[in-house]
XYZ file of C-alpha atoms in Angstrom:
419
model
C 166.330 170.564 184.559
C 167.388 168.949 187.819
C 171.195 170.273 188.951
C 172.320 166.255 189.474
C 176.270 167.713 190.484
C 175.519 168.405 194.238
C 173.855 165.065 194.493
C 177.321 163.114 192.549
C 179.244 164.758 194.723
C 177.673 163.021 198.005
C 177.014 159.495 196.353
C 180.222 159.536 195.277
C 181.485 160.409 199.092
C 179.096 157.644 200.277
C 180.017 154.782 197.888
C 182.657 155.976 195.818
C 181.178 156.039 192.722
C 182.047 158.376 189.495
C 179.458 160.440 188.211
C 180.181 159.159 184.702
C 179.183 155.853 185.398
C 175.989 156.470 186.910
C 174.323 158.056 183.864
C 171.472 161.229 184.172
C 168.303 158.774 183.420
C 169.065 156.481 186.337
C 170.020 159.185 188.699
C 167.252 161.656 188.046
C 165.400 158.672 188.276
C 166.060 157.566 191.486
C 166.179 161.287 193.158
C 162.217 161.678 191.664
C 161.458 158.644 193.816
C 162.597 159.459 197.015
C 161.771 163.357 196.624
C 158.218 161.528 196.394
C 158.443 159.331 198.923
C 159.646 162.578 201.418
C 157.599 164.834 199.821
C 160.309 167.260 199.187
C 161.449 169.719 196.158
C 165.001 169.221 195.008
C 166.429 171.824 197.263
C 164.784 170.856 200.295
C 165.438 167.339 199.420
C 169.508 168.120 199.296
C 168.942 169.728 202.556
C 167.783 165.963 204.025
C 170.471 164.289 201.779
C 173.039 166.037 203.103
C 172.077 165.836 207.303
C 170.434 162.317 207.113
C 172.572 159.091 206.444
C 169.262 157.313 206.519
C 168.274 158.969 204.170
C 171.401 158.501 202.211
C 171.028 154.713 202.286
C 167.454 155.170 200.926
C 168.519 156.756 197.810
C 171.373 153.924 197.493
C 168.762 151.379 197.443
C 167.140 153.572 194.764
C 170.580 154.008 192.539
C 172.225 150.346 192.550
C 170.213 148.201 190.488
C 170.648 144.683 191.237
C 170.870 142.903 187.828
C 171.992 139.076 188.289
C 170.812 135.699 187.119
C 171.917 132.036 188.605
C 175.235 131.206 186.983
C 175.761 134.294 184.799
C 177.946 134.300 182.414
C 178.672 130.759 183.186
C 182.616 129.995 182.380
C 183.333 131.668 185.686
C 181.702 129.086 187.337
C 183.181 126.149 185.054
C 186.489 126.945 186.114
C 185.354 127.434 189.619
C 184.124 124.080 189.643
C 187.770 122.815 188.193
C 189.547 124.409 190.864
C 187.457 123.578 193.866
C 187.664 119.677 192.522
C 191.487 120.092 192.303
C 191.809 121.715 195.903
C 189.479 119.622 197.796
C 191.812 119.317 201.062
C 191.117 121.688 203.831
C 188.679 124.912 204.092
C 187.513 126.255 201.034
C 186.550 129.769 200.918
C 185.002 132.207 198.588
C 184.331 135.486 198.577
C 180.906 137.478 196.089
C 181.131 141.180 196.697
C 178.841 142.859 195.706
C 176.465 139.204 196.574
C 173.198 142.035 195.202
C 170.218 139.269 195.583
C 172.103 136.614 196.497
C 172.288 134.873 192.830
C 175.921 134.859 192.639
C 176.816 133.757 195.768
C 174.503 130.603 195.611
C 175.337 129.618 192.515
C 178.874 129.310 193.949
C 177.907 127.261 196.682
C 176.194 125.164 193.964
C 179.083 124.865 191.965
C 181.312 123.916 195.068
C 178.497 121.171 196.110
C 178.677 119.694 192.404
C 182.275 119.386 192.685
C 182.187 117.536 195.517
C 182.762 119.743 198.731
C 180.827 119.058 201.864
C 179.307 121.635 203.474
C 181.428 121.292 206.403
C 184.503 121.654 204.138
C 183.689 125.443 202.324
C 182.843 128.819 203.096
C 180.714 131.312 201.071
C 180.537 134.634 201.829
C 178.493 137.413 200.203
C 178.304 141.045 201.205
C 176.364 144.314 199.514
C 175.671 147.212 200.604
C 171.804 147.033 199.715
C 170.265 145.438 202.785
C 166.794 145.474 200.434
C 168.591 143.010 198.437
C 170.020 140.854 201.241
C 166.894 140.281 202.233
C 165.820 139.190 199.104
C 168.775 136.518 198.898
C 168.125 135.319 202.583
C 164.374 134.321 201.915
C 165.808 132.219 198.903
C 162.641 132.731 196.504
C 163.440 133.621 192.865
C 161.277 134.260 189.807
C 161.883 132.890 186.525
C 164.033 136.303 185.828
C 166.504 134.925 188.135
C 167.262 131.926 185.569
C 168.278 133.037 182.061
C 170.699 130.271 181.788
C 170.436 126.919 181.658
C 171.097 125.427 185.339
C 174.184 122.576 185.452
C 173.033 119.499 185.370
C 174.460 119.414 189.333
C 172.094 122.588 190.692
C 168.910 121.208 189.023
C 168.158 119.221 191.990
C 168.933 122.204 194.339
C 165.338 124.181 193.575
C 161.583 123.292 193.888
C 158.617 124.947 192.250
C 156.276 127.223 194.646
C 153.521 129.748 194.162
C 155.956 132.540 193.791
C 158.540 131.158 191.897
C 161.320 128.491 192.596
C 162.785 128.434 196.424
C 166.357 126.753 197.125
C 166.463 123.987 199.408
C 168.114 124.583 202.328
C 170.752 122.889 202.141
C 172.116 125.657 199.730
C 170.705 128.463 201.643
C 172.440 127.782 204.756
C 175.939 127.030 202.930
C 175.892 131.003 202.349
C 176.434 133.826 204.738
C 175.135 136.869 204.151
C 177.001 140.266 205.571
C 175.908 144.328 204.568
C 178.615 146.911 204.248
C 180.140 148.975 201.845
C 182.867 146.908 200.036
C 184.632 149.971 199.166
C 185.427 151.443 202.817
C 186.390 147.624 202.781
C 183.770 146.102 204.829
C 184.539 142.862 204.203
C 184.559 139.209 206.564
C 187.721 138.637 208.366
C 190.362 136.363 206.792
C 191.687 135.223 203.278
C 189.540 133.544 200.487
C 190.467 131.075 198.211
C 188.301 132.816 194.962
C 186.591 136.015 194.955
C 184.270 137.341 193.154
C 183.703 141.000 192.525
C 182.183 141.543 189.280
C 181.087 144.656 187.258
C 181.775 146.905 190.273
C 185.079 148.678 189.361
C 183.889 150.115 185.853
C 181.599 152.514 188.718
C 184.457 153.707 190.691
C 186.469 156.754 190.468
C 190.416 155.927 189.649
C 191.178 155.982 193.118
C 188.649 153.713 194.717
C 189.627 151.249 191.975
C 192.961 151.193 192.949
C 192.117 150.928 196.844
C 189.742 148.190 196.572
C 192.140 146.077 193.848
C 194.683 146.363 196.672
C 191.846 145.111 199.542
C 190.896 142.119 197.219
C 194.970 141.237 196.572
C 194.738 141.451 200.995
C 191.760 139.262 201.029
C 193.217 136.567 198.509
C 195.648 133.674 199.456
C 198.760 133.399 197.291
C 197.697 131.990 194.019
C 194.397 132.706 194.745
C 191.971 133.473 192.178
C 189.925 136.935 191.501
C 186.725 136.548 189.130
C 186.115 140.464 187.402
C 183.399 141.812 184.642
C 184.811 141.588 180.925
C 185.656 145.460 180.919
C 187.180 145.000 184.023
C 190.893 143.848 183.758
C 192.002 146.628 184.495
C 196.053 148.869 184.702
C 195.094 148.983 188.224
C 195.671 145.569 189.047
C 198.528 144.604 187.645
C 200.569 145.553 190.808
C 198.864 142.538 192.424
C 197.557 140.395 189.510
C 198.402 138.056 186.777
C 195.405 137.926 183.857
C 194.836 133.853 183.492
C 194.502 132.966 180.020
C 191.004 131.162 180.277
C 188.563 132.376 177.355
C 185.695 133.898 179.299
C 186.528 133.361 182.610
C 188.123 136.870 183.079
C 189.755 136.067 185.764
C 193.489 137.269 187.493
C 195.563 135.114 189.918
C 197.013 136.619 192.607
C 200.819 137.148 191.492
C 202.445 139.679 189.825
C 202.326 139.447 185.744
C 204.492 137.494 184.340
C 205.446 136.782 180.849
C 205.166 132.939 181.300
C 201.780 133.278 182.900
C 200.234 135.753 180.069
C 201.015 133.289 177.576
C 199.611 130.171 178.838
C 197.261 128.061 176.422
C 194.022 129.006 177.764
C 193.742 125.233 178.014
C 196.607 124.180 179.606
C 194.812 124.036 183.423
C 194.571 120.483 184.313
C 191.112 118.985 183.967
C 190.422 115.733 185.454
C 186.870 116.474 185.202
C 183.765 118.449 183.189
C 180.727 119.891 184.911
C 178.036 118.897 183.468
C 178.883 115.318 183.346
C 179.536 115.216 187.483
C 176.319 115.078 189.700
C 176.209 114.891 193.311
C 175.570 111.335 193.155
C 178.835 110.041 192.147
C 181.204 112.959 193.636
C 182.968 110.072 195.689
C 183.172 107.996 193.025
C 186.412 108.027 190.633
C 183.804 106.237 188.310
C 181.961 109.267 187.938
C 185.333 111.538 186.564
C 185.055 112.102 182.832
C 188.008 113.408 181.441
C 187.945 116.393 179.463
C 188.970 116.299 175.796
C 192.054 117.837 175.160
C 191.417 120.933 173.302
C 192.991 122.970 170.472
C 193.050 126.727 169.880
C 193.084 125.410 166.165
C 191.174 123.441 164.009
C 194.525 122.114 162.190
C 198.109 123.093 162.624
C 200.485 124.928 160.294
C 202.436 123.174 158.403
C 205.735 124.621 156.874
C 208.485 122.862 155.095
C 211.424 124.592 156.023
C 212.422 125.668 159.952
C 214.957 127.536 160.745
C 217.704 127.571 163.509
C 214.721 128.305 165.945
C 212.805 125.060 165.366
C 216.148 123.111 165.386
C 217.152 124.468 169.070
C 213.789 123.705 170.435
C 213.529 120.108 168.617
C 210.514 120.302 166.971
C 209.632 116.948 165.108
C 206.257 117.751 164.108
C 204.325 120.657 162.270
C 205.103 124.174 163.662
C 201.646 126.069 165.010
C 200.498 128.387 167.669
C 201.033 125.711 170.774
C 204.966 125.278 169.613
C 204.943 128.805 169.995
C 203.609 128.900 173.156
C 206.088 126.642 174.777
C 208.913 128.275 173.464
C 207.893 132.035 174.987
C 206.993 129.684 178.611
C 210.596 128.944 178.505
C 211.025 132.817 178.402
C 212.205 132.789 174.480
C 210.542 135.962 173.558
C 212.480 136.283 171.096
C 212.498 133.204 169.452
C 208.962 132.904 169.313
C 208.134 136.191 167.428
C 210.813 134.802 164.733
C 208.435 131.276 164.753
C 205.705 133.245 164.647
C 206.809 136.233 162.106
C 208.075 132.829 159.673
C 204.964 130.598 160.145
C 203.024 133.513 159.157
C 204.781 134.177 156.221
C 205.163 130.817 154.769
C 201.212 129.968 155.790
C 199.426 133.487 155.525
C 197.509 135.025 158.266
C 196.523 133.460 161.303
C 193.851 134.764 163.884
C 195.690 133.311 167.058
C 199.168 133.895 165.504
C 198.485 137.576 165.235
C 196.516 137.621 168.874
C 200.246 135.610 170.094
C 202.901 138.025 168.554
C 200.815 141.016 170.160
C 201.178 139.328 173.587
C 204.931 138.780 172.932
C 205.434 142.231 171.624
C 203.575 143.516 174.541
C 205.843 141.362 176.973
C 208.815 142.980 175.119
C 207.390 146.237 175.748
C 206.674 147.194 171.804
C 203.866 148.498 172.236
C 203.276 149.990 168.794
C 203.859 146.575 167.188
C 201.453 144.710 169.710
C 198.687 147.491 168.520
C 199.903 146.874 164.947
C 199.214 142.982 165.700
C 195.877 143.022 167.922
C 194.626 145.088 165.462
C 195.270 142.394 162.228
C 193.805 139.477 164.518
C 190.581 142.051 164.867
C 190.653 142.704 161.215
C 190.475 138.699 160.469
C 188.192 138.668 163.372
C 186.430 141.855 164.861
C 184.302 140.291 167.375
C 187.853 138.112 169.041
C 187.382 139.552 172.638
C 190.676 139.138 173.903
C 192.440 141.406 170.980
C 189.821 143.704 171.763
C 190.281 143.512 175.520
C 194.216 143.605 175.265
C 193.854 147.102 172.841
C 191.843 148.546 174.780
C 194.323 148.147 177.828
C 196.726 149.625 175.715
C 195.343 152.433 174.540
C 194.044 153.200 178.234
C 197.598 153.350 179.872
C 198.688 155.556 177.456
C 195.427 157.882 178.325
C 193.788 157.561 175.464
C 189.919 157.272 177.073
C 188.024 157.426 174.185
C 189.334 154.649 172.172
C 189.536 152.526 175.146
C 185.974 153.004 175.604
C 185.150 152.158 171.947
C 186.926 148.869 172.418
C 185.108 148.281 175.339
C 181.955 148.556 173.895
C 182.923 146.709 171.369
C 183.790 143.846 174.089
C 179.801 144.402 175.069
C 178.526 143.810 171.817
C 180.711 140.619 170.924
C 179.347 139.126 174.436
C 176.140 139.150 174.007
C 176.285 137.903 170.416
């Protein structure tokens, strides 16, 4: 059996990444391949490793695995396209790090052309350390692996059929600039972005590298700017920097440091002036073409109770008390308060998914952490697959070191993705 720890220890030197996360299959994998390729045994090929960065590079290509689609995981890029029709004054920049074949990065500049950006008027940059998979993303060819989503109805236009596959027009293609460098040693563009994107890289790093590069993307990010992560991926280690937005999905942080206020905004409450799917590039100068979004309720009906206490009565409350009076009472920094309206509304009504999910947030914000366990863990028991209890626990039980259930949960996240 192949001795993988010499060979950890100098991929984790060259990009930083923990031996855990890399796995034995993938890793033995990729060493077999280049010991072919250089016709070497494993102890002659550590000899090369170790005095060749070329050679170094070579097995990188072998190890990261570019796995992206067009608009994966698509609520990212909904509320993307929301903020980049908002903010449509002055340079727009965004930043997709790791870019791998170059999916991410153009389905950004898609998203920023359906909202109604010129060219002229936005930036997108993408940068990996793979310059195999830069290629790739510069000729602008994909097969049909590449679309496992639905496109928008604005980026259907943006693609034609050829012999290989589908090829982006150029338009797209030259909206996107392409840069290699490893993000970790923070080889990154000069200047400050608007959004980034750096997605399903952290849960590879050792502790320290995630804390360095959390810091480099807080650098990189204009105040109030937004930072797009993997689901597992909100993380202890930016909360120095970062506030979580409460956007089902999106997993995203805004750069700002946490505050009560901001954790327990509807995930709703952004203004929408538009939706998506129902904006093309053909009317993106044309007010006519602005549908309004619905507005939209965490609940199917609210909670009605017939008798409020002194709570209700201070914040005026004239109609049925539910999750989004609740809400606006903690935003006006009544913690307090709204664990009473929630701890009574409970009580007179019965359990309540989003209640339960709300009082751990407020008991978190309080720093009860026991009780917000105690709570996350009744919303999960009403609902096991509801991914922000499940996120939210497993941050908990991660700061206080407990690695195994945090894992668990985390897995658990996985699973309730993909159903």
């Amino acid at each position: 059996m192949m001795n993988l720890e010499p060979f950890h220890r100098i991929l984790n030197k060259a990009i930083g990444l923990s031996p855990e996360s890399l796995g034995r299959t993938g890793v033995t994998h990729a060493l077999s391949a280049r010991m072919r390729a250089t016709g070497c045994n494993e102890d002659s090929y550590l000899k090369l490793l170790r005095g060749s960065e070329i050679e170094q590079a070579e097995l990188v290509e072998e190890i990261v695995v570019p796995e992206t689609w067009f608009f994966r995981d698509g609520k990212p890029f909904d509320f993307l396209f929301e903020t980049a029709f908002n903010n449509r004054e002055g340079e727009f920049r965004v930043l997709s790090a790791p870019c791998s074949t170059g999916e991410e990065p153009y389905s950004i500049a898609m998203t920023l052309l359906g909202a109604g950006l010129e060219p002229s008027r936005f930036r997108v940059d993408g940068v990996d350390i793979s310059r195999r998979a830069l290629d790739k993303a510069r000729n602008g060819i994909f097969t049909e692996n590449s679309f496992r989503n639905d496109l928008p109805t604005y980026a259907q236009s943006y693609f034609r059929v050829c012999s290989e596959g589908r090829e982006l027009v150029e338009t797209v293609r030259k909206s996107v600039n392409f840069y290699c460098g490893n993000i970790v040693e923070g080889c990154l563009p000069s200047g400050k972005y608007d959004v980034i994107f750096c997605r399903n890289l952290l849960i590879y790093l050792e502790d320290k590298h995630k804390s360095s590069l959390a810091k480099q993307l807080s650098d990189r990010l204009k105040d109030g700017g937004l930072l797009f992560v993997g689901h597992a991926e909100i993380l202890p280690v930016f909360n120095d920097w970062f506030t979580p937005v409460r956007r089902q999905g999106a997993f995203a942080l805004r750069k700002g440091r946490s505050r009560v206020a901001e954790l327990l905004k509807d995930p709703d409450s952004y203004t929408r002036k538009c939706r998506p799917d129902s904006y093309t590039r053909e009317n993106s100068h044309s007010k006519a073409g602005i549908e309004a979004a619905p507005a939209v309720s965490n609940r199917k009906e609210k909670i009605e109770i017939k008798d409020v206490p002194s709570v209700a009565a201070k914040e005026q409350v004239t109609k049925p008390l539910g999750v989004e009076e609740v809400r606006r009472v903690a935003d006006r920094g009544n913690i307090k308060d709204a664990l009473q309206m929630c701890e009574e509304i409970i009580e007179t009504s019965g359990p309540d998914l989003e209640l339960y999910h709300l009082c751990g947030l407020l008991h978190e914000a309080q720093g009860n952490i026991s009780m917000a366990e105690d709570c996350y863990g009744k919303a999960l028991y009403l609902e096991p697959h509801h991914v922000e209890s499940l996120v939210h626990l497993a941050l908990l039980f991660e700061n206080r070191g407990d690695n195994r259930r945090a894992e668990l949960l985390r897995n658990r996240v996985k699973r309730a993705e993909n159903r």
